[in-house]
PDB file of C-alpha atoms in Angstrom:
ATOM      1  CA  MET A  18     -21.943 -30.665 -94.543  1.00 43.00           C
ATOM      2  CA  GLY A  19     -22.840 -26.988 -94.719  1.00 46.00           C
ATOM      3  CA  CYS A  20     -22.023 -24.502 -91.975  1.00 52.00           C
ATOM      4  CA  SER A  21     -23.954 -21.485 -90.888  1.00 46.00           C
ATOM      5  CA  ARG A  22     -23.390 -18.899 -88.210  1.00 46.00           C
ATOM      6  CA  THR A  23     -27.155 -18.403 -87.861  1.00 45.00           C
ATOM      7  CA  THR A  24     -28.156 -22.010 -87.249  1.00 43.00           C
ATOM      8  CA  PRO A  25     -26.999 -24.206 -84.361  1.00 47.00           C
ATOM      9  CA  GLN A  26     -23.733 -26.015 -84.969  1.00 49.00           C
ATOM     10  CA  SER A  27     -23.923 -29.768 -85.267  1.00 50.00           C
ATOM     11  CA  LYS A  28     -21.670 -31.866 -83.085  1.00 53.00           C
ATOM     12  CA  LYS A  29     -19.375 -32.531 -86.044  1.00 56.00           C
ATOM     13  CA  PRO A  30     -16.421 -30.238 -86.807  1.00 62.00           C
ATOM     14  CA  CYS A  31     -17.073 -27.663 -89.456  1.00 56.00           C
ATOM     15  CA  LEU A  32     -14.534 -26.074 -91.809  1.00 56.00           C
ATOM     16  CA  ILE A  33     -15.770 -22.566 -92.565  1.00 53.00           C
ATOM     17  CA  SER A  34     -13.343 -21.295 -95.194  1.00 52.00           C
ATOM     18  CA  GLU A  35     -10.482 -22.337 -97.398  1.00 53.00           C
ATOM     19  CA  PRO A  36      -7.132 -20.542 -97.200  1.00 48.00           C
ATOM     20  CA  THR A  37      -6.494 -18.049 -99.980  1.00 47.00           C
ATOM     21  CA  ALA A  38      -3.314 -17.612-102.004  1.00 49.00           C
ATOM     22  CA  GLN A  39      -2.828 -13.942-101.047  1.00 56.00           C
ATOM     23  CA  ALA A  40      -3.169 -14.047 -97.262  1.00 58.00           C
ATOM     24  CA  PRO A  41      -3.553 -17.318 -95.398  1.00 67.00           C
ATOM     25  CA  SER A  42      -7.019 -17.558 -93.903  1.00 83.00           C
ATOM     26  CA  PHE A  43      -8.638 -20.478 -92.138  1.00 92.00           C
ATOM     27  CA  GLU A  44     -11.632 -21.039 -89.848  1.00 95.00           C
ATOM     28  CA  PHE A  45     -12.765 -24.171 -88.045  1.00 96.00           C
ATOM     29  CA  HIS A  46     -15.716 -24.554 -85.637  1.00 96.00           C
ATOM     30  CA  ALA A  47     -16.864 -27.468 -83.487  1.00 96.00           C
ATOM     31  CA  THR A  48     -19.041 -28.259 -80.495  1.00 95.00           C
ATOM     32  CA  LEU A  49     -17.105 -30.369 -77.994  1.00 94.00           C
ATOM     33  CA  THR A  50     -19.123 -32.658 -75.717  1.00 91.00           C
ATOM     34  CA  HIS A  51     -16.746 -35.406 -74.537  1.00 90.00           C
ATOM     35  CA  LEU A  52     -13.216 -35.250 -73.143  1.00 91.00           C
ATOM     36  CA  ASP A  53     -11.477 -37.754 -75.433  1.00 93.00           C
ATOM     37  CA  ARG A  54     -13.360 -36.890 -78.620  1.00 94.00           C
ATOM     38  CA  GLY A  55     -13.041 -33.197 -77.819  1.00 95.00           C
ATOM     39  CA  LEU A  56      -9.269 -33.448 -77.448  1.00 96.00           C
ATOM     40  CA  ASP A  57      -9.101 -35.460 -80.683  1.00 97.00           C
ATOM     41  CA  THR A  58     -11.011 -32.668 -82.437  1.00 97.00           C
ATOM     42  CA  LEU A  59      -8.645 -30.001 -81.073  1.00 97.00           C
ATOM     43  CA  HIS A  60      -5.594 -31.924 -82.314  1.00 97.00           C
ATOM     44  CA  ALA A  61      -7.223 -32.719 -85.672  1.00 97.00           C
ATOM     45  CA  SER A  62      -8.061 -29.046 -86.245  1.00 97.00           C
ATOM     46  CA  VAL A  63      -4.415 -28.021 -85.776  1.00 97.00           C
ATOM     47  CA  GLN A  64      -3.281 -30.838 -88.086  1.00 96.00           C
ATOM     48  CA  LEU A  65      -5.786 -29.682 -90.702  1.00 96.00           C
ATOM     49  CA  LEU A  66      -4.526 -26.108 -90.352  1.00 96.00           C
ATOM     50  CA  ARG A  67      -0.914 -27.315 -90.628  1.00 95.00           C
ATOM     51  CA  ARG A  68      -1.657 -29.181 -93.875  1.00 93.00           C
ATOM     52  CA  ARG A  69      -3.688 -26.324 -95.350  1.00 92.00           C
ATOM     53  CA  ILE A  70      -0.926 -23.763 -94.845  1.00 92.00           C
ATOM     54  CA  GLY A  71       1.938 -26.122 -95.699  1.00 92.00           C
ATOM     55  CA  ARG A  72       3.699 -26.179 -92.320  1.00 93.00           C
ATOM     56  CA  ALA A  73       5.837 -29.165 -91.327  1.00 94.00           C
ATOM     57  CA  SER A  74       4.909 -31.270 -88.326  1.00 91.00           C
ATOM     58  CA  SER A  75       8.151 -30.009 -86.750  1.00 94.00           C
ATOM     59  CA  ASP A  76       7.027 -26.348 -86.958  1.00 95.00           C
ATOM     60  CA  LEU A  77       7.837 -25.091 -83.443  1.00 97.00           C
ATOM     61  CA  ALA A  78       5.206 -22.332 -83.301  1.00 97.00           C
ATOM     62  CA  LEU A  79       2.372 -24.712 -84.233  1.00 97.00           C
ATOM     63  CA  MET A  80       3.709 -27.391 -81.868  1.00 97.00           C
ATOM     64  CA  GLN A  81       3.665 -24.863 -79.016  1.00 98.00           C
ATOM     65  CA  PHE A  82       0.185 -23.681 -79.976  1.00 98.00           C
ATOM     66  CA  GLU A  83      -1.126 -27.260 -80.097  1.00 98.00           C
ATOM     67  CA  LEU A  84       0.414 -28.013 -76.696  1.00 97.00           C
ATOM     68  CA  ALA A  85      -1.237 -24.950 -75.135  1.00 98.00           C
ATOM     69  CA  LEU A  86      -4.557 -25.731 -76.836  1.00 98.00           C
ATOM     70  CA  SER A  87      -4.514 -29.296 -75.528  1.00 97.00           C
ATOM     71  CA  GLU A  88      -3.715 -28.111 -71.976  1.00 95.00           C
ATOM     72  CA  ILE A  89      -6.464 -25.468 -71.903  1.00 96.00           C
ATOM     73  CA  GLY A  90      -8.865 -27.701 -73.839  1.00 96.00           C
ATOM     74  CA  ALA A  91      -8.381 -30.567 -71.378  1.00 94.00           C
ATOM     75  CA  ASN A  92      -9.147 -28.247 -68.455  1.00 92.00           C
ATOM     76  CA  VAL A  93     -12.239 -26.890 -70.177  1.00 94.00           C
ATOM     77  CA  LEU A  94     -13.527 -30.350 -71.046  1.00 93.00           C
ATOM     78  CA  ARG A  95     -12.843 -31.700 -67.547  1.00 91.00           C
ATOM     79  CA  TYR A  96     -14.636 -28.893 -65.718  1.00 87.00           C
ATOM     80  CA  ALA A  97     -17.045 -27.248 -68.185  1.00 83.00           C
ATOM     81  CA  HIS A  98     -20.203 -29.020 -67.137  1.00 82.00           C
ATOM     82  CA  PRO A  99     -23.227 -26.747 -67.527  1.00 77.00           C
ATOM     83  CA  HIS A 100     -25.410 -26.596 -64.424  1.00 76.00           C
ATOM     84  CA  GLY A 101     -27.279 -29.887 -64.046  1.00 78.00           C
ATOM     85  CA  SER A 102     -25.234 -31.770 -66.660  1.00 80.00           C
ATOM     86  CA  ASN A 103     -22.734 -34.608 -66.293  1.00 81.00           C
ATOM     87  CA  GLU A 104     -21.237 -33.984 -69.741  1.00 83.00           C
ATOM     88  CA  PRO A 105     -19.026 -31.076 -70.759  1.00 85.00           C
ATOM     89  CA  LYS A 106     -20.099 -28.701 -73.484  1.00 88.00           C
ATOM     90  CA  ALA A 107     -17.809 -26.213 -75.158  1.00 95.00           C
ATOM     91  CA  GLU A 108     -17.758 -24.322 -78.418  1.00 97.00           C
ATOM     92  CA  PHE A 109     -14.416 -24.233 -80.226  1.00 98.00           C
ATOM     93  CA  GLU A 110     -13.250 -21.884 -82.939  1.00 98.00           C
ATOM     94  CA  LEU A 111      -9.846 -21.897 -84.625  1.00 98.00           C
ATOM     95  CA  LYS A 112      -8.818 -19.088 -86.965  1.00 97.00           C
ATOM     96  CA  LEU A 113      -5.761 -18.105 -88.924  1.00 96.00           C
ATOM     97  CA  ASP A 114      -5.480 -14.516 -90.085  1.00 91.00           C
ATOM     98  CA  SER A 115      -2.272 -13.797 -91.954  1.00 86.00           C
ATOM     99  CA  GLU A 116       0.400 -15.159 -89.590  1.00 90.00           C
ATOM    100  CA  THR A 117      -1.624 -15.294 -86.343  1.00 96.00           C
ATOM    101  CA  VAL A 118      -3.512 -18.360 -85.159  1.00 97.00           C
ATOM    102  CA  THR A 119      -6.280 -17.842 -82.592  1.00 98.00           C
ATOM    103  CA  ALA A 120      -8.378 -20.376 -80.723  1.00 98.00           C
ATOM    104  CA  VAL A 121     -11.479 -19.492 -78.722  1.00 98.00           C
ATOM    105  CA  LEU A 122     -13.034 -21.983 -76.306  1.00 98.00           C
ATOM    106  CA  THR A 123     -16.392 -21.055 -74.796  1.00 97.00           C
ATOM    107  CA  ASP A 124     -18.071 -23.040 -72.026  1.00 95.00           C
ATOM    108  CA  TRP A 125     -20.885 -22.793 -69.493  1.00 91.00           C
ATOM    109  CA  GLY A 126     -19.128 -24.410 -66.543  1.00 89.00           C
ATOM    110  CA  PRO A 127     -18.215 -22.867 -63.187  1.00 88.00           C
ATOM    111  CA  PRO A 128     -16.012 -19.754 -63.108  1.00 88.00           C
ATOM    112  CA  LEU A 129     -12.248 -19.940 -62.815  1.00 79.00           C
ATOM    113  CA  HIS A 130     -10.825 -18.169 -59.771  1.00 67.00           C
ATOM    114  CA  ASN A 131      -7.261 -16.778 -59.808  1.00 58.00           C
ATOM    115  CA  GLN A 132      -5.874 -19.672 -61.837  1.00 58.00           C
ATOM    116  CA  LEU A 133      -4.287 -17.539 -64.570  1.00 57.00           C
ATOM    117  CA  THR A 134      -1.845 -15.934 -62.153  1.00 56.00           C
ATOM    118  CA  ARG A 135      -0.875 -19.103 -60.323  1.00 59.00           C
ATOM    119  CA  ALA A 136       2.839 -19.978 -60.497  1.00 62.00           C
ATOM    120  CA  MET A 137       4.197 -23.198 -61.970  1.00 56.00           C
ATOM    121  CA  PRO A 138       3.833 -25.958 -59.365  1.00 58.00           C
ATOM    122  CA  PRO A 139       6.924 -27.836 -58.171  1.00 62.00           C
ATOM    123  CA  SER A 140       8.324 -30.548 -60.437  1.00 63.00           C
ATOM    124  CA  SER A 141       7.077 -33.193 -57.997  1.00 61.00           C
ATOM    125  CA  SER A 142       3.470 -32.093 -58.570  1.00 58.00           C
ATOM    126  CA  GLU A 143       1.442 -34.268 -60.955  1.00 60.00           C
ATOM    127  CA  ALA A 144      -1.093 -31.596 -61.886  1.00 60.00           C
ATOM    128  CA  GLY A 145      -1.493 -27.864 -62.263  1.00 63.00           C
ATOM    129  CA  ARG A 146       1.048 -27.150 -64.990  1.00 77.00           C
ATOM    130  CA  GLY A 147      -1.276 -26.621 -67.955  1.00 88.00           C
ATOM    131  CA  LEU A 148      -2.004 -22.919 -67.505  1.00 90.00           C
ATOM    132  CA  ALA A 149       1.620 -22.081 -66.736  1.00 89.00           C
ATOM    133  CA  ILE A 150       2.776 -23.967 -69.835  1.00 91.00           C
ATOM    134  CA  ALA A 151       0.154 -22.240 -71.995  1.00 94.00           C
ATOM    135  CA  ARG A 152       1.159 -18.802 -70.664  1.00 93.00           C
ATOM    136  CA  LYS A 153       4.798 -19.540 -71.471  1.00 94.00           C
ATOM    137  CA  VAL A 154       4.371 -20.736 -75.074  1.00 97.00           C
ATOM    138  CA  LEU A 155       1.556 -18.445 -76.280  1.00 98.00           C
ATOM    139  CA  ASP A 156       1.794 -14.808 -77.306  1.00 98.00           C
ATOM    140  CA  GLU A 157      -1.542 -14.167 -75.584  1.00 97.00           C
ATOM    141  CA  LEU A 158      -3.715 -16.176 -73.208  1.00 96.00           C
ATOM    142  CA  GLY A 159      -6.957 -14.610 -72.092  1.00 95.00           C
ATOM    143  CA  TYR A 160      -9.839 -15.680 -69.897  1.00 95.00           C
ATOM    144  CA  GLN A 161     -13.115 -13.847 -69.384  1.00 95.00           C
ATOM    145  CA  ARG A 162     -16.213 -14.699 -67.377  1.00 95.00           C
ATOM    146  CA  GLU A 163     -19.345 -12.919 -68.526  1.00 95.00           C
ATOM    147  CA  GLY A 164     -22.587 -13.968 -66.861  1.00 94.00           C
ATOM    148  CA  GLU A 165     -22.599 -17.777 -66.932  1.00 90.00           C
ATOM    149  CA  VAL A 166     -20.092 -18.045 -69.798  1.00 94.00           C
ATOM    150  CA  ASN A 167     -16.333 -18.673 -69.686  1.00 95.00           C
ATOM    151  CA  THR A 168     -14.287 -17.682 -72.723  1.00 97.00           C
ATOM    152  CA  TRP A 169     -10.662 -18.626 -73.332  1.00 97.00           C
ATOM    153  CA  ARG A 170      -8.634 -16.942 -76.084  1.00 98.00           C
ATOM    154  CA  LEU A 171      -5.289 -18.402 -77.169  1.00 98.00           C
ATOM    155  CA  VAL A 172      -3.095 -16.496 -79.646  1.00 98.00           C
ATOM    156  CA  LYS A 173       0.180 -17.508 -81.289  1.00 98.00           C
ATOM    157  CA  ARG A 174       2.020 -15.603 -83.996  1.00 97.00           C
ATOM    158  CA  LEU A 175       3.541 -17.939 -86.545  1.00 93.00           C
TER     159      LEU A 175
END
């Protein structure tokens, strides 16, 4: 399957580039439209990255990144329903430049209000830990609302 930045992405994941011998480089793009399949795609993309750059499954930095990505990704896919739709829709991009892995999740759901600064809920709470966990294990976690678009940026130095 060919990929293009000028034509609409298909619903299937798309590997953009192969890593090079000099400086590790990797890009992966996908459109996520269902919670379970979307989460499977997020996990599969990190596993593909891990294999391509020769990191063990026990690599702590990639394990932390994958945990944060699954927490943020689950929130996006649960709540990112464009106006008038019952299904989520999000664009996902995973990149590795040198020793930094970056994920960008873009959605057209409702805005997030003050969730990034919320403290970790008590241990008895069954929900609400995802953002706090992601903040703790990532080097950078960003959220931006521009117009009707939410953008999440997750960064981890390997």
